[in-house]
Amino acid sequence: MVAPAKITAYTLPPDLYRKAKNRGRIGFASRVFGVFYGLWILWFLLQRKASAKYRDWAGRITGKRFVQAFIFAPLLLLTIAILRLPLDIFREIVLRSYGISVQSWPSWAADWAKSQFLTLLAGGLLAWILYAMIRKSPGRWWFYSWVIALPLIVFALFISPYAVEPMFYEFAPLAAKAPELIPAIQRVMHKAGEDIPPERMLWMKASNKTIATNAYVSGFGSSKRVVIWDTTLAQETPDEILMDFGHELGHYVLKHILKGMIFMSAMLLALLYLGYRSIGWLLAKRGAQWGIRGLDDWASLPALILLLTIFGFVADTAGNAFSRYLENQADVYSLEINHGIVADPGQAMARGFQKFGETVFEDPAPNRVRVFLFYDHPPVVDRIHLFVTYDPWSKGEAPQFVK
């Protein structure tokens, strides 16, 4: 058997390079357009007094605020979703044109509909809580809403593996689908000092929707679990899969879900406060023109969302930078925890990401503005550079996480 060529950097042959560059340009333009298009939708709805009409409809149907919330918010959110649908379809067409998505249109539409159902359900509840706090405390609603949101965030993270993810994908125990991997995985867990129960290591069927490979950690507390896609099992070698598992184990051991939740909660508090500080000015300037009677009027919701979207763009940029930092830590952890278990961890991980980049046309020289604004993972070119250069052992240095 011929040994695979040693990888020293992420590269693509000319034909794949052109496709990757084109896909990168399309993706960047789509993301930028999506930001401005989303703002335009909210502005358009305000200018057309759509939210005022929805408020009037809800008020005519019932005088109960709780029921009004589940009439007004779904109407508003569904209108936004329908206006955004052409952009969603365009992005799916792009994925299909590159052969990345293999999902049928009926299946895609069903997933879209299920996503909207969950959004409408959550939106009605959150709108009711938000406006109850606005009416109860006009000067502190931003803080009280944040306090109430915290346990809801924890609950959503906890319940997602049980109630949300199975709505979109099929899961099975990893031990049942890839039993040959379990002994090696157990060696890695033993070295990490962790004991992940078998029921928390899962196989997920993604091959009916995409050719891309992936693995992830989801849940919180007793619902936290490691998931490996069937496409990963089909396309990668056991060593490469073990490196993927080490990466996800890094998220698990380094408590990245908890850290991400704390970071997200801090960003939410900042956004709500900025919304509180600016919504009065916006309503004073435009509220009457939009048919909004005051901040405690349901019709003010798109105006508040508009402000939160503007401030949220900066928050998303900060959140992506924080996510890239955590992903880099998980990459380093995988290299360290698999040292001495996988023959050459750096090369195994580099080979896996080289194949991934070739499969989904990852840009070898991505626009750094795009990376800064939109990437929640380090670019593949940067990750492979880490994989082939990280070697503290040969330099007599201490590893970062696995001593």
PDB file of N, CA and C in Angstrom, residues 226-288:
ATOM      1  N   VAL A 226     -22.201  13.885  21.948  1.00  0.00           N
ATOM      2  CA  VAL A 226     -21.315  14.000  20.793  1.00  0.00           C
ATOM      3  C   VAL A 226     -21.981  13.292  19.623  1.00  0.00           C
ATOM      4  N   VAL A 227     -22.039  13.973  18.470  1.00  0.00           N
ATOM      5  CA  VAL A 227     -22.705  13.433  17.289  1.00  0.00           C
ATOM      6  C   VAL A 227     -21.726  13.409  16.118  1.00  0.00           C
ATOM      7  N   ILE A 228     -21.667  12.275  15.403  1.00  0.00           N
ATOM      8  CA  ILE A 228     -20.838  12.155  14.205  1.00  0.00           C
ATOM      9  C   ILE A 228     -21.745  11.810  13.024  1.00  0.00           C
ATOM     10  N   TRP A 229     -21.616  12.580  11.947  1.00  0.00           N
ATOM     11  CA  TRP A 229     -22.458  12.367  10.776  1.00  0.00           C
ATOM     12  C   TRP A 229     -22.066  11.081  10.039  1.00  0.00           C
ATOM     13  N   ASP A 230     -23.037  10.467   9.371  1.00  0.00           N
ATOM     14  CA  ASP A 230     -22.740   9.258   8.601  1.00  0.00           C
ATOM     15  C   ASP A 230     -21.837   9.568   7.410  1.00  0.00           C
ATOM     16  N   THR A 231     -21.889  10.790   6.890  1.00  0.00           N
ATOM     17  CA  THR A 231     -20.991  11.165   5.794  1.00  0.00           C
ATOM     18  C   THR A 231     -19.535  11.155   6.265  1.00  0.00           C
ATOM     19  N   THR A 232     -19.312  11.534   7.503  1.00  0.00           N
ATOM     20  CA  THR A 232     -17.966  11.500   8.072  1.00  0.00           C
ATOM     21  C   THR A 232     -17.468  10.063   8.163  1.00  0.00           C
ATOM     22  N   LEU A 233     -18.325   9.176   8.635  1.00  0.00           N
ATOM     23  CA  LEU A 233     -17.940   7.772   8.759  1.00  0.00           C
ATOM     24  C   LEU A 233     -17.659   7.147   7.392  1.00  0.00           C
ATOM     25  N   ALA A 234     -18.372   7.620   6.359  1.00  0.00           N
ATOM     26  CA  ALA A 234     -18.212   7.043   5.026  1.00  0.00           C
ATOM     27  C   ALA A 234     -16.972   7.563   4.306  1.00  0.00           C
ATOM     28  N   GLN A 235     -16.574   8.793   4.577  1.00  0.00           N
ATOM     29  CA  GLN A 235     -15.527   9.434   3.784  1.00  0.00           C
ATOM     30  C   GLN A 235     -14.164   9.484   4.466  1.00  0.00           C
ATOM     31  N   GLU A 236     -14.119   9.285   5.789  1.00  0.00           N
ATOM     32  CA  GLU A 236     -12.855   9.457   6.500  1.00  0.00           C
ATOM     33  C   GLU A 236     -12.333   8.123   7.032  1.00  0.00           C
ATOM     34  N   THR A 237     -11.033   8.072   7.224  1.00  0.00           N
ATOM     35  CA  THR A 237     -10.388   6.886   7.801  1.00  0.00           C
ATOM     36  C   THR A 237     -10.632   6.865   9.310  1.00  0.00           C
ATOM     37  N   PRO A 238     -10.413   5.711   9.956  1.00  0.00           N
ATOM     38  CA  PRO A 238     -10.589   5.666  11.420  1.00  0.00           C
ATOM     39  C   PRO A 238      -9.747   6.699  12.164  1.00  0.00           C
ATOM     40  N   ASP A 239      -8.517   6.926  11.730  1.00  0.00           N
ATOM     41  CA  ASP A 239      -7.680   7.933  12.403  1.00  0.00           C
ATOM     42  C   ASP A 239      -8.268   9.334  12.247  1.00  0.00           C
ATOM     43  N   GLU A 240      -8.766   9.634  11.067  1.00  0.00           N
ATOM     44  CA  GLU A 240      -9.364  10.956  10.820  1.00  0.00           C
ATOM     45  C   GLU A 240     -10.628  11.140  11.657  1.00  0.00           C
ATOM     46  N   ILE A 241     -11.429  10.081  11.751  1.00  0.00           N
ATOM     47  CA  ILE A 241     -12.640  10.152  12.571  1.00  0.00           C
ATOM     48  C   ILE A 241     -12.272  10.323  14.045  1.00  0.00           C
ATOM     49  N   LEU A 242     -11.215   9.647  14.472  1.00  0.00           N
ATOM     50  CA  LEU A 242     -10.779   9.779  15.860  1.00  0.00           C
ATOM     51  C   LEU A 242     -10.331  11.215  16.160  1.00  0.00           C
ATOM     52  N   MET A 243      -9.734  11.876  15.176  1.00  0.00           N
ATOM     53  CA  MET A 243      -9.357  13.281  15.357  1.00  0.00           C
ATOM     54  C   MET A 243     -10.597  14.158  15.457  1.00  0.00           C
ATOM     55  N   ASP A 244     -11.611  13.845  14.655  1.00  0.00           N
ATOM     56  CA  ASP A 244     -12.878  14.583  14.768  1.00  0.00           C
ATOM     57  C   ASP A 244     -13.474  14.398  16.162  1.00  0.00           C
ATOM     58  N   PHE A 245     -13.444  13.150  16.632  1.00  0.00           N
ATOM     59  CA  PHE A 245     -13.980  12.887  17.969  1.00  0.00           C
ATOM     60  C   PHE A 245     -13.183  13.649  19.026  1.00  0.00           C
ATOM     61  N   GLY A 246     -11.851  13.681  18.869  1.00  0.00           N
ATOM     62  CA  GLY A 246     -11.028  14.429  19.820  1.00  0.00           C
ATOM     63  C   GLY A 246     -11.382  15.905  19.849  1.00  0.00           C
ATOM     64  N   HIS A 247     -11.687  16.460  18.679  1.00  0.00           N
ATOM     65  CA  HIS A 247     -12.113  17.859  18.609  1.00  0.00           C
ATOM     66  C   HIS A 247     -13.410  18.071  19.384  1.00  0.00           C
ATOM     67  N   GLU A 248     -14.394  17.208  19.150  1.00  0.00           N
ATOM     68  CA  GLU A 248     -15.678  17.344  19.854  1.00  0.00           C
ATOM     69  C   GLU A 248     -15.513  17.062  21.347  1.00  0.00           C
ATOM     70  N   LEU A 249     -14.642  16.119  21.679  1.00  0.00           N
ATOM     71  CA  LEU A 249     -14.354  15.854  23.086  1.00  0.00           C
ATOM     72  C   LEU A 249     -13.740  17.100  23.737  1.00  0.00           C
ATOM     73  N   GLY A 250     -12.944  17.840  22.952  1.00  0.00           N
ATOM     74  CA  GLY A 250     -12.378  19.089  23.461  1.00  0.00           C
ATOM     75  C   GLY A 250     -13.465  20.074  23.848  1.00  0.00           C
ATOM     76  N   HIS A 251     -14.472  20.200  23.005  1.00  0.00           N
ATOM     77  CA  HIS A 251     -15.610  21.065  23.371  1.00  0.00           C
ATOM     78  C   HIS A 251     -16.252  20.583  24.673  1.00  0.00           C
ATOM     79  N   TYR A 252     -16.350  19.278  24.794  1.00  0.00           N
ATOM     80  CA  TYR A 252     -16.976  18.659  25.966  1.00  0.00           C
ATOM     81  C   TYR A 252     -16.152  18.932  27.219  1.00  0.00           C
ATOM     82  N   VAL A 253     -14.835  18.613  27.163  1.00  0.00           N
ATOM     83  CA  VAL A 253     -13.956  18.731  28.331  1.00  0.00           C
ATOM     84  C   VAL A 253     -13.697  20.186  28.710  1.00  0.00           C
ATOM     85  N   LEU A 254     -13.539  21.045  27.717  1.00  0.00           N
ATOM     86  CA  LEU A 254     -13.206  22.451  27.963  1.00  0.00           C
ATOM     87  C   LEU A 254     -14.440  23.305  28.242  1.00  0.00           C
ATOM     88  N   LYS A 255     -15.605  22.655  28.338  1.00  0.00           N
ATOM     89  CA  LYS A 255     -16.855  23.332  28.723  1.00  0.00           C
ATOM     90  C   LYS A 255     -17.189  24.487  27.787  1.00  0.00           C
ATOM     91  N   HIS A 256     -17.053  24.242  26.510  1.00  0.00           N
ATOM     92  CA  HIS A 256     -17.293  25.306  25.544  1.00  0.00           C
ATOM     93  C   HIS A 256     -18.765  25.681  25.417  1.00  0.00           C
ATOM     94  N   ILE A 257     -19.655  24.729  25.619  1.00  0.00           N
ATOM     95  CA  ILE A 257     -21.080  25.066  25.556  1.00  0.00           C
ATOM     96  C   ILE A 257     -21.429  26.040  26.672  1.00  0.00           C
ATOM     97  N   LEU A 258     -20.926  25.777  27.878  1.00  0.00           N
ATOM     98  CA  LEU A 258     -21.186  26.679  29.002  1.00  0.00           C
ATOM     99  C   LEU A 258     -20.563  28.050  28.746  1.00  0.00           C
ATOM    100  N   LYS A 259     -19.329  28.062  28.265  1.00  0.00           N
ATOM    101  CA  LYS A 259     -18.660  29.339  27.981  1.00  0.00           C
ATOM    102  C   LYS A 259     -19.388  30.106  26.880  1.00  0.00           C
ATOM    103  N   GLY A 260     -19.836  29.381  25.860  1.00  0.00           N
ATOM    104  CA  GLY A 260     -20.586  30.030  24.794  1.00  0.00           C
ATOM    105  C   GLY A 260     -21.900  30.595  25.288  1.00  0.00           C
ATOM    106  N   MET A 261     -22.547  29.870  26.184  1.00  0.00           N
ATOM    107  CA  MET A 261     -23.805  30.352  26.739  1.00  0.00           C
ATOM    108  C   MET A 261     -23.583  31.617  27.568  1.00  0.00           C
ATOM    109  N   ILE A 262     -22.512  31.665  28.349  1.00  0.00           N
ATOM    110  CA  ILE A 262     -22.202  32.854  29.145  1.00  0.00           C
ATOM    111  C   ILE A 262     -21.911  34.034  28.229  1.00  0.00           C
ATOM    112  N   PHE A 263     -21.135  33.790  27.185  1.00  0.00           N
ATOM    113  CA  PHE A 263     -20.813  34.864  26.237  1.00  0.00           C
ATOM    114  C   PHE A 263     -22.078  35.361  25.553  1.00  0.00           C
ATOM    115  N   MET A 264     -22.915  34.443  25.101  1.00  0.00           N
ATOM    116  CA  MET A 264     -24.148  34.823  24.429  1.00  0.00           C
ATOM    117  C   MET A 264     -25.061  35.609  25.355  1.00  0.00           C
ATOM    118  N   SER A 265     -25.119  35.216  26.625  1.00  0.00           N
ATOM    119  CA  SER A 265     -25.953  35.918  27.588  1.00  0.00           C
ATOM    120  C   SER A 265     -25.463  37.344  27.802  1.00  0.00           C
ATOM    121  N   ALA A 266     -24.141  37.525  27.851  1.00  0.00           N
ATOM    122  CA  ALA A 266     -23.582  38.873  28.004  1.00  0.00           C
ATOM    123  C   ALA A 266     -23.903  39.736  26.791  1.00  0.00           C
ATOM    124  N   MET A 267     -23.791  39.153  25.598  1.00  0.00           N
ATOM    125  CA  MET A 267     -24.123  39.893  24.375  1.00  0.00           C
ATOM    126  C   MET A 267     -25.598  40.256  24.349  1.00  0.00           C
ATOM    127  N   LEU A 268     -26.459  39.352  24.805  1.00  0.00           N
ATOM    128  CA  LEU A 268     -27.892  39.623  24.831  1.00  0.00           C
ATOM    129  C   LEU A 268     -28.200  40.786  25.763  1.00  0.00           C
ATOM    130  N   LEU A 269     -27.565  40.811  26.928  1.00  0.00           N
ATOM    131  CA  LEU A 269     -27.778  41.912  27.861  1.00  0.00           C
ATOM    132  C   LEU A 269     -27.372  43.243  27.225  1.00  0.00           C
ATOM    133  N   ALA A 270     -26.222  43.254  26.561  1.00  0.00           N
ATOM    134  CA  ALA A 270     -25.759  44.482  25.910  1.00  0.00           C
ATOM    135  C   ALA A 270     -26.725  44.911  24.814  1.00  0.00           C
ATOM    136  N   LEU A 271     -27.226  43.956  24.023  1.00  0.00           N
ATOM    137  CA  LEU A 271     -28.151  44.291  22.941  1.00  0.00           C
ATOM    138  C   LEU A 271     -29.459  44.864  23.474  1.00  0.00           C
ATOM    139  N   LEU A 272     -30.001  44.237  24.510  1.00  0.00           N
ATOM    140  CA  LEU A 272     -31.251  44.733  25.084  1.00  0.00           C
ATOM    141  C   LEU A 272     -31.078  46.133  25.664  1.00  0.00           C
ATOM    142  N   TYR A 273     -29.944  46.382  26.287  1.00  0.00           N
ATOM    143  CA  TYR A 273     -29.706  47.719  26.843  1.00  0.00           C
ATOM    144  C   TYR A 273     -29.581  48.756  25.725  1.00  0.00           C
ATOM    145  N   LEU A 274     -28.859  48.418  24.673  1.00  0.00           N
ATOM    146  CA  LEU A 274     -28.736  49.344  23.555  1.00  0.00           C
ATOM    147  C   LEU A 274     -30.099  49.585  22.900  1.00  0.00           C
ATOM    148  N   GLY A 275     -30.904  48.523  22.808  1.00  0.00           N
ATOM    149  CA  GLY A 275     -32.248  48.689  22.285  1.00  0.00           C
ATOM    150  C   GLY A 275     -33.072  49.630  23.149  1.00  0.00           C
ATOM    151  N   TYR A 276     -32.967  49.478  24.456  1.00  0.00           N
ATOM    152  CA  TYR A 276     -33.671  50.356  25.400  1.00  0.00           C
ATOM    153  C   TYR A 276     -33.238  51.812  25.232  1.00  0.00           C
ATOM    154  N   ARG A 277     -31.942  52.028  25.042  1.00  0.00           N
ATOM    155  CA  ARG A 277     -31.416  53.390  24.941  1.00  0.00           C
ATOM    156  C   ARG A 277     -31.774  54.061  23.620  1.00  0.00           C
ATOM    157  N   SER A 278     -32.079  53.298  22.599  1.00  0.00           N
ATOM    158  CA  SER A 278     -32.290  53.892  21.276  1.00  0.00           C
ATOM    159  C   SER A 278     -33.727  53.830  20.768  1.00  0.00           C
ATOM    160  N   ILE A 279     -34.558  52.947  21.304  1.00  0.00           N
ATOM    161  CA  ILE A 279     -35.900  52.780  20.761  1.00  0.00           C
ATOM    162  C   ILE A 279     -36.759  54.013  20.973  1.00  0.00           C
ATOM    163  N   GLY A 280     -36.563  54.708  22.083  1.00  0.00           N
ATOM    164  CA  GLY A 280     -37.344  55.916  22.327  1.00  0.00           C
ATOM    165  C   GLY A 280     -37.098  56.969  21.261  1.00  0.00           C
ATOM    166  N   TRP A 281     -35.829  57.154  20.899  1.00  0.00           N
ATOM    167  CA  TRP A 281     -35.483  58.126  19.851  1.00  0.00           C
ATOM    168  C   TRP A 281     -36.121  57.748  18.526  1.00  0.00           C
ATOM    169  N   LEU A 282     -36.061  56.444  18.157  1.00  0.00           N
ATOM    170  CA  LEU A 282     -36.601  56.014  16.872  1.00  0.00           C
ATOM    171  C   LEU A 282     -38.113  56.184  16.818  1.00  0.00           C
ATOM    172  N   LEU A 283     -38.793  55.830  17.903  1.00  0.00           N
ATOM    173  CA  LEU A 283     -40.256  55.956  17.912  1.00  0.00           C
ATOM    174  C   LEU A 283     -40.691  57.417  17.931  1.00  0.00           C
ATOM    175  N   ALA A 284     -39.937  58.268  18.616  1.00  0.00           N
ATOM    176  CA  ALA A 284     -40.263  59.683  18.620  1.00  0.00           C
ATOM    177  C   ALA A 284     -40.134  60.281  17.219  1.00  0.00           C
ATOM    178  N   LYS A 285     -39.184  59.763  16.460  1.00  0.00           N
ATOM    179  CA  LYS A 285     -38.912  60.282  15.124  1.00  0.00           C
ATOM    180  C   LYS A 285     -39.853  59.707  14.069  1.00  0.00           C
ATOM    181  N   ARG A 286     -40.181  58.415  14.191  1.00  0.00           N
ATOM    182  CA  ARG A 286     -40.929  57.746  13.135  1.00  0.00           C
ATOM    183  C   ARG A 286     -42.189  57.026  13.594  1.00  0.00           C
ATOM    184  N   GLY A 287     -42.389  56.907  14.905  1.00  0.00           N
ATOM    185  CA  GLY A 287     -43.471  56.081  15.411  1.00  0.00           C
ATOM    186  C   GLY A 287     -44.839  56.442  14.872  1.00  0.00           C
ATOM    187  N   ALA A 288     -45.177  57.722  14.879  1.00  0.00           N
ATOM    188  CA  ALA A 288     -46.494  58.145  14.405  1.00  0.00           C
ATOM    189  C   ALA A 288     -46.679  57.804  12.929  1.00  0.00           C
TER     190      ALA A 288
END
